[in-house]
Every structure is written in structure tokens, then in C-alpha cells.
Tab-separated table of C-alpha atoms and ligand atoms in Angstrom:
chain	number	residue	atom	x	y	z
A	1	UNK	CA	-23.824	-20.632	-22.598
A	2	UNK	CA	-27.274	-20.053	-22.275
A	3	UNK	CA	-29.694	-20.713	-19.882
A	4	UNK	CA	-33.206	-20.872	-18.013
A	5	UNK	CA	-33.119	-21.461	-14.447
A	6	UNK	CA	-36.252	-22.873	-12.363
A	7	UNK	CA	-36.171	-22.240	-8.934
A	8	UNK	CA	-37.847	-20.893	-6.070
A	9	UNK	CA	-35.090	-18.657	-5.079
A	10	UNK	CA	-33.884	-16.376	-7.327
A	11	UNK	CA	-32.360	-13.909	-5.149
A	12	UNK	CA	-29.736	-16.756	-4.413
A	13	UNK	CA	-28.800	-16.583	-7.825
A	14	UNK	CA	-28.412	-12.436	-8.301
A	15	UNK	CA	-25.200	-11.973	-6.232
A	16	UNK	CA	-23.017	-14.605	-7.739
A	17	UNK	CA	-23.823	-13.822	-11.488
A	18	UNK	CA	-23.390	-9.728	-10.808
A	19	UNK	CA	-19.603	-10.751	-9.527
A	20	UNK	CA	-16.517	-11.196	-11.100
A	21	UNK	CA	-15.787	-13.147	-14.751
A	22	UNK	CA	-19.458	-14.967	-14.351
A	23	UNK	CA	-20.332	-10.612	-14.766
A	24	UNK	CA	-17.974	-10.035	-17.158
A	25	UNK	CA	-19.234	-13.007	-19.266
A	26	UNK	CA	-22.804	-12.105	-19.087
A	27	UNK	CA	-21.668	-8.120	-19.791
A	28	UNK	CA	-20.077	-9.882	-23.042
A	29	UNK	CA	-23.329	-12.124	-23.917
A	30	UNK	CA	-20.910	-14.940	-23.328
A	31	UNK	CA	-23.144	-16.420	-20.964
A	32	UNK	CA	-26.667	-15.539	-20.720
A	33	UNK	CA	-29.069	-16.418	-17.609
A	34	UNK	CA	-32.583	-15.998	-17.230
A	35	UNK	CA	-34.041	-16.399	-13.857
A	36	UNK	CA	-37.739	-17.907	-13.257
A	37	UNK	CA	-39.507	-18.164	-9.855
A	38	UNK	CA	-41.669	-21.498	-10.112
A	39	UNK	CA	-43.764	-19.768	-7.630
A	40	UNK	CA	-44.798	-17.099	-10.445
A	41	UNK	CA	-46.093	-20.444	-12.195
A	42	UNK	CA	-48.524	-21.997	-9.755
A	43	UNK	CA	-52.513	-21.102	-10.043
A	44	UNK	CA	-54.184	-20.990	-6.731
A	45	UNK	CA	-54.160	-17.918	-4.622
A	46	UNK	CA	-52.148	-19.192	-2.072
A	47	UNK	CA	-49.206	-19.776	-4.763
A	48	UNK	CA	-48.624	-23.019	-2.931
A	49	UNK	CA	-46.169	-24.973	-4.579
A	50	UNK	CA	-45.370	-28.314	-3.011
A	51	UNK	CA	-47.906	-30.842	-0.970
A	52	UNK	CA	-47.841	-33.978	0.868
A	53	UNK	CA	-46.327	-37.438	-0.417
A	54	UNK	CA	-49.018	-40.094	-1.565
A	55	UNK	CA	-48.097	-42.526	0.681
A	56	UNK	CA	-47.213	-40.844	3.478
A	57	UNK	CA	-43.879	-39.808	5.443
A	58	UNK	CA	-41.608	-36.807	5.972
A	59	UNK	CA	-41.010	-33.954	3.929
A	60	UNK	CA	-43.227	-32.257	1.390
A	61	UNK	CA	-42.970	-33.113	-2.516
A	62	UNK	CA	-42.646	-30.028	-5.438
A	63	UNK	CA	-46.254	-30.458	-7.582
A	64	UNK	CA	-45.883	-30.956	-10.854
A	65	UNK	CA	-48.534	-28.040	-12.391
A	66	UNK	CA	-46.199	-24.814	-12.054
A	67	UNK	CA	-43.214	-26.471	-13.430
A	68	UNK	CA	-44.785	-27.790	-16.619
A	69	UNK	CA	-46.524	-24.198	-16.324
A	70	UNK	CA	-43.100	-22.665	-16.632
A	71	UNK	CA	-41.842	-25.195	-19.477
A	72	UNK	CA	-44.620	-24.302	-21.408
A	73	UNK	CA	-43.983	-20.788	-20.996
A	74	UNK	CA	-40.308	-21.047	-22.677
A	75	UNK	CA	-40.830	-23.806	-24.933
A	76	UNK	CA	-43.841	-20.669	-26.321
A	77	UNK	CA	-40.326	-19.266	-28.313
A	78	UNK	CA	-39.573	-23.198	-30.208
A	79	UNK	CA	-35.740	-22.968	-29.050
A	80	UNK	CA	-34.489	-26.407	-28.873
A	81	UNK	CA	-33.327	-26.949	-25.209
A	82	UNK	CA	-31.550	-29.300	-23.171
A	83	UNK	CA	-33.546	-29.809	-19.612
A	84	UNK	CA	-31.556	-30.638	-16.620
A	85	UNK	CA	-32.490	-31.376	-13.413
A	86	UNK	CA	-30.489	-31.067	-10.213
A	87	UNK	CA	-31.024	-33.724	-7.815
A	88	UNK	CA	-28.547	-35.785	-5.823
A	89	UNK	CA	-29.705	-38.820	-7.555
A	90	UNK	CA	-28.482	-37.724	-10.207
A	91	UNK	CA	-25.547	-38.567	-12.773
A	92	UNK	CA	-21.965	-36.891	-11.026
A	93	UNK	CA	-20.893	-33.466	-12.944
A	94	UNK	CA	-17.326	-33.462	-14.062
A	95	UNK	CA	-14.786	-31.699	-15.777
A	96	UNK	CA	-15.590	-33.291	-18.819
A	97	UNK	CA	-19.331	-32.674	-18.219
A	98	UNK	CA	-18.634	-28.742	-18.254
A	99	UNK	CA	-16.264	-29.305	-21.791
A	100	UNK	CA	-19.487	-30.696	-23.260
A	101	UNK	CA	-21.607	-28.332	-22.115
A	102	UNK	CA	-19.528	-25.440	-23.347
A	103	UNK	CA	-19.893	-26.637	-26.296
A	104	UNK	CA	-23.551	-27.114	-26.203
A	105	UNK	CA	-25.682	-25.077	-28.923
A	106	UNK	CA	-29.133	-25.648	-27.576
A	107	UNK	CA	-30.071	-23.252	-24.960
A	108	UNK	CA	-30.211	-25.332	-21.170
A	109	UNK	CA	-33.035	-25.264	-18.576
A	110	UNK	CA	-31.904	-26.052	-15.332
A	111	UNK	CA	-34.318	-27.208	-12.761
A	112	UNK	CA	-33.958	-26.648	-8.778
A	113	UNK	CA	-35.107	-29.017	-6.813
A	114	UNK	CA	-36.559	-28.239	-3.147
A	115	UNK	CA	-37.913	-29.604	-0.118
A	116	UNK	CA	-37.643	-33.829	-0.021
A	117	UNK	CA	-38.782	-34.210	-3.546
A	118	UNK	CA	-40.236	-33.499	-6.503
A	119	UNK	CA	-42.822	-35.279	-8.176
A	120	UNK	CA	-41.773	-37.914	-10.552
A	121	UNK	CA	-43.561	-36.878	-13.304
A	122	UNK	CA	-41.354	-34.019	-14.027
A	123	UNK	CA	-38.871	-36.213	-14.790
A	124	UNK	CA	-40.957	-36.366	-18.328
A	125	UNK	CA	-39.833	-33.211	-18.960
A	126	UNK	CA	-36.155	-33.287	-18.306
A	127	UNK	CA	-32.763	-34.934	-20.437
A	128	UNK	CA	-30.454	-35.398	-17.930
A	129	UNK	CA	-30.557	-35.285	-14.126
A	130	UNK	CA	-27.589	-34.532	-12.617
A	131	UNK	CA	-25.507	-34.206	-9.067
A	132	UNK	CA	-22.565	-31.887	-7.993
A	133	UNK	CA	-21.494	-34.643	-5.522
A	134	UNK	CA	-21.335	-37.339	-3.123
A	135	UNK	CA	-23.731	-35.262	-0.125
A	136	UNK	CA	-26.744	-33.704	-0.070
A	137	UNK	CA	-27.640	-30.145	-0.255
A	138	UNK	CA	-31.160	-28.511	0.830
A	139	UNK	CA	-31.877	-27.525	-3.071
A	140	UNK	CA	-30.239	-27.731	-6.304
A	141	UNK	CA	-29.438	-23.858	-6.800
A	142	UNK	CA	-26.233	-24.290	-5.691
A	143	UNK	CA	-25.509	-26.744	-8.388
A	144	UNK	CA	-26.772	-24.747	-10.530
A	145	UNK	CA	-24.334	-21.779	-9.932
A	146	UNK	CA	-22.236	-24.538	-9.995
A	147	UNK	CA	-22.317	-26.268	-13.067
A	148	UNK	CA	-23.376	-22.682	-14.963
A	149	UNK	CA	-19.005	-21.669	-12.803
A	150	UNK	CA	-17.740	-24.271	-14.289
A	151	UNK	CA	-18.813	-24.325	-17.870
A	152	UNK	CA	-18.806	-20.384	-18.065
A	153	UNK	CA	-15.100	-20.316	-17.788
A	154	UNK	CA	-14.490	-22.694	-20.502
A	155	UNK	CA	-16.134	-20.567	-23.169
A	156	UNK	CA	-13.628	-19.028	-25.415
A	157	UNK	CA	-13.317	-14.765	-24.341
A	158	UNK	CA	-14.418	-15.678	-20.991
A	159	UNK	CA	-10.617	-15.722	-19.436
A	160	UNK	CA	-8.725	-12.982	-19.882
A	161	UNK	CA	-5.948	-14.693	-20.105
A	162	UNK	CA	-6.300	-17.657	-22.567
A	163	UNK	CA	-3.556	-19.251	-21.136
A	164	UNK	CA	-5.212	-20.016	-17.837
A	165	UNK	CA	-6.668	-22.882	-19.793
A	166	UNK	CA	-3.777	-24.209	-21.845
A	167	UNK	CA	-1.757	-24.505	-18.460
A	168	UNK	CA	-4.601	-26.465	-17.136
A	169	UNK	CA	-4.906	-29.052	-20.213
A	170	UNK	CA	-0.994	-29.668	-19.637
A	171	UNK	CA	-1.292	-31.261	-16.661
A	172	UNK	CA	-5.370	-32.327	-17.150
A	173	UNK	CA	-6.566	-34.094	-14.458
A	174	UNK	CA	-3.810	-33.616	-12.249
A	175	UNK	CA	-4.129	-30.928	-8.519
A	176	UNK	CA	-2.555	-27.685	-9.111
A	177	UNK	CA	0.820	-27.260	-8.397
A	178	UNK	CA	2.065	-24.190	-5.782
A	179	UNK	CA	2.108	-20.345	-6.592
A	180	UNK	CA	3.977	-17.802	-5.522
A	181	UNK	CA	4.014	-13.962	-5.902
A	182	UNK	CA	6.072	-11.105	-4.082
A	183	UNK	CA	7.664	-10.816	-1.771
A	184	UNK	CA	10.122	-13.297	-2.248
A	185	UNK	CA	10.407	-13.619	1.377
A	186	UNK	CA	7.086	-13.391	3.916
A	187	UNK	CA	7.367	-13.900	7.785
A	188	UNK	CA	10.379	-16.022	7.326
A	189	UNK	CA	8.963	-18.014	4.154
A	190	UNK	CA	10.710	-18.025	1.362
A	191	UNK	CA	9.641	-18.486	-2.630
A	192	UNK	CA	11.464	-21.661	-4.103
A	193	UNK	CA	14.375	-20.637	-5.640
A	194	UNK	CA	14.014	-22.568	-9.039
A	195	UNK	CA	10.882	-20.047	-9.556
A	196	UNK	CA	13.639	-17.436	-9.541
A	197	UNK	CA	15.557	-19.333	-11.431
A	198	UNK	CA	14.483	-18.237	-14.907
A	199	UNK	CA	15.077	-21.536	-16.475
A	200	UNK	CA	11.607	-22.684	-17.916
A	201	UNK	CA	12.509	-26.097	-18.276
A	202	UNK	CA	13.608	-26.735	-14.627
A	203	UNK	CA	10.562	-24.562	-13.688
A	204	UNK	CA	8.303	-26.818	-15.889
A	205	UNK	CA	9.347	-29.860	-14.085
A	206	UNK	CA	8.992	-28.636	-10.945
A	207	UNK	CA	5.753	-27.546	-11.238
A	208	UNK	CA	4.765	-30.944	-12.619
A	209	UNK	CA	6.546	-32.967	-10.133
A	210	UNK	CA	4.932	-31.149	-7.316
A	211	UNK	CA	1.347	-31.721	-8.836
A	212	UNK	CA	2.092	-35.403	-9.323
A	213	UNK	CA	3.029	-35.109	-5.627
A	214	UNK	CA	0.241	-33.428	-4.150
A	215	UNK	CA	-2.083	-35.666	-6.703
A	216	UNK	CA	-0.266	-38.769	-5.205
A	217	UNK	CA	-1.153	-37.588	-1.207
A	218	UNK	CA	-5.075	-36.499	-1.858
A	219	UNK	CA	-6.069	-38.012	-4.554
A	220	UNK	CA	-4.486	-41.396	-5.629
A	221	UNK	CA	-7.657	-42.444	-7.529
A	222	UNK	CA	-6.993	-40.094	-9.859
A	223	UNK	CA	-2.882	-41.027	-10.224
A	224	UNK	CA	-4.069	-44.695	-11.074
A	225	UNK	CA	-6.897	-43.550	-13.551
A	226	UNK	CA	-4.408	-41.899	-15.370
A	227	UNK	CA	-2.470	-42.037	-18.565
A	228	UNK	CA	1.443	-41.149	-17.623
A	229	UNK	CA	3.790	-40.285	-19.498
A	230	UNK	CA	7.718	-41.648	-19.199
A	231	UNK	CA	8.628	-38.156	-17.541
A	232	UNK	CA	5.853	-38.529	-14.544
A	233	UNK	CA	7.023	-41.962	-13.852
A	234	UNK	CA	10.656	-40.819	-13.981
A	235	UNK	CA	9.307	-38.272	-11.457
A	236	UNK	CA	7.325	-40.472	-9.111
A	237	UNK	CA	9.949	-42.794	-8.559
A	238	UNK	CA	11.478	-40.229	-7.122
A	239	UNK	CA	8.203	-38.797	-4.809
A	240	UNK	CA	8.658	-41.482	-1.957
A	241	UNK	CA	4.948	-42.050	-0.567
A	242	UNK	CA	4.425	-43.137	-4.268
A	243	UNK	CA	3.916	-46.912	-4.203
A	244	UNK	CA	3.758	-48.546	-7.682
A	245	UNK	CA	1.974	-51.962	-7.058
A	246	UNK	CA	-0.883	-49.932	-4.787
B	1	6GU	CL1	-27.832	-31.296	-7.823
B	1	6GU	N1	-28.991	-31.160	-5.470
B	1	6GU	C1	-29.030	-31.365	-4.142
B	1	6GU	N2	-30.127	-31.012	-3.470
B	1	6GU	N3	-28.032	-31.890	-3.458
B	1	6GU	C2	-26.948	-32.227	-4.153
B	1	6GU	C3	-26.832	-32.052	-5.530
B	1	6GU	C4	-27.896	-31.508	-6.176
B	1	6GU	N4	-25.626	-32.504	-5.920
B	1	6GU	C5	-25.032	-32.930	-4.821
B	1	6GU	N5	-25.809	-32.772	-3.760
């Protein structure tokens, strides 16, 4: 993946990308991020940035001049890009948001909003405004971070272990189901013995039955949105706060 991001707070940006497998990826050129204060963009000596609202009330509004000043500045190398901006008004980011967007070519620009608002007119300028969620954060650069998680780690190289992902598409859209590591016994709690078991097909359906499980407690939305197969019904008849008819 590779990206511009527009903000006026960089710094927020540095720690998180120089950690980890978002590091490693960038170390790689897996994922590459380039990091652009909008303040560097504005042209009066004050660097101001945002203003009042035309029409009055609370809150201060982005301008429009240093953004389009900054869009200019990258669309100066005629990469085809795809703009984003982050705004809670805008469409939810999923799991199957981040699979297309690994799979992106064009390089994306991702836009951080601040303050109340940003002038509409930006919106000109952008493809696809998007949200992390159902609640409202003070400005979109943890989004960002984010969205830029979330597709990272679906880039092929990026895991170590290419594994991590196959496990995940087996039980897709289901919650995880428990780990375990040693000791096998901690203060009195003890690792389920079919883990110890050694039979992979009695682990396999234990694993799955206690995802199912835990899906059916937190997140029953997701149980009924689903596609099951005739070995997770099997299971949830047995899981008893499962309820067919709900
Ligand atoms: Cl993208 N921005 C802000 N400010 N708040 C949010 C969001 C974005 N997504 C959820 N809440």
C-alpha cells in the first residue's frame, strides 16, 4: 500500500508506523507512507488554517486553500490516486473495505479532518469519505492509522507467518476463538485438555465451536448475517443461549 496522508499532526503518525509489522512493512517497501502537514500548505504568515462558519455557530471550519495547495503539490508527479477523506459522516470501514484496498494499485491520499468541519468544497477533491465507526473522534488521524493497520497486514510478505491469514478466512467473519500457551497450568488455571490432545480434528472443532459461541454472546448480528455451514448448526444446537427463531 501506498499512501499520502494530510493532516495537521504528523507527529501522531511517527510512533505507530516506526513500531512493529506496520515497521517491518515499510522497512520492506510493502507499505509506503508519506506524511504532509496541511499547515506547510497555507499562504498567510500566520499559517492559519481553519476560520469561522458562514452562518454562524460553534466550532471553527478547515479552509479549503492549503488542502487543494497540498493536492496540487502531489498530483505535480501524474500518479493516479484514490482520495479519501476521514470524517464520521462517512461510509463505515470494514473488513472487506481493507481486502479491497490491499488490493488497490493507485497510490491513496488520505485526508484528516479537524476541528468541527471542513469546508465542503473539498469534498470536490476526494473519492470516498469514509468512518472507522459509530462515535466521534476529535480528528480523522486515528482512522487513518487505522484503516492504513488494517489493510497493511493483508498485503502478501507483511505476516510472517502466512498462516495467520488462512486461519482467519476459515472461520471469516466469526470472533476469535481462545489461545493458550505455557504453562499448562497458571495460578490454578488450567489449558483445555483437547489442546493437549494432539488430535487436530477434535482441536478444529473446538476451536470453531467456541467462536460460534463467543460470536453467539457479543455479536448475534453477525451469527444471523451469516452463511453456516451443516457443522456450525450441528454445533449451535448444542451452545444453549443459541436461539434459532431470534
Ligand atoms: Cl474517520 N473521523 C472522526 N473525526 N471521527 C470518527 C471517524 C473519523 N470515524 C469514526 N469516528
Amino acid at each position: 500500500m501506498k499512501c499520502d496522508v494530510l493532516t495537521l499532526f504528523p507527529d501522531i503518525f511517527t510512533a505507530y508506523l516506526n513500531e512493529s509489522i506496520i515497521k517491518r512493512a515499510r522497512a520492506k517497501n510493502l507499505l509506503d507512507v508519506k506524511l504532509y502537514n496541511i499547515r506547510d500548505f497555507s499562504s498567510d504568515p500566520h499559517r492559519t488554517v481553519d476560520d469561522y462558519p458562514f452562518g454562524g455557530g460553534a466550532g471553527m471550519v478547515l479552509k479549503p486553500e492549503p488542502i487543494f495547495r497540498a493536492m496540487d503539490l502531489l498530483n505535480e508527479d501524474g500518479m493516479q490516486r484514490k482520495v479519501i477523506l476521514l470524517t464520521p459522516q462517512g461510509r463505515p470501514f470494514n473488513q472487506a473495505s481493507a481486502e479491497d484496498y490491499s488490493k488497490e494499485k493507485k497510490r491513496f491520499v488520505f485526508i484528516c479532518g479537524r476541528y468541527e468541519g471542513i469546508d465542503e468544497r473539498v469534498k470536490t477533491l476526494v473519492d470516498e469519505e469514509v468512518s472507522i465507526g459509530d462515535y466521534v473522534l476529535t480528528g480523522g488521524e486515528l482512522a487513518a492509522l487505522v484503516i492504513i493497520d488494517a489493510v497493511t497486514r493483508l498485503i502478501p510478505g507483511v505476516l510472517g507467518d502466512e498462516r495467520s491469514i488462512e486461519d482467519e478466512s476459515f472461520s471469516w467473519g466469526l470472533l476469535d476463538y481462545p489461545h493458550y500457551t505455557r504453562p499448562r497450568e497458571f495460578r490454578g488455571l488450567s489449558v483445555p485438555h483437547v489442546l493437549l490432545s494432539g488430535n487436530h480434528k477434535e482441536i478444529e472443532y473446538w476451536r470453531r465451536k467456541q467462536a460460534l459461541k463467543k460470536t453467539v454472546k457479543v455479536r448475534p448480528d453477525i451469527i444471523k448475517k451469516m452463511e453456516l455451514t451443516e457443522l456450525d448448526k450441528k454445533i449451535l444446537s448444542e451452545i444453549d443461549a443459541y436461539d434459532e427463531d431470534a
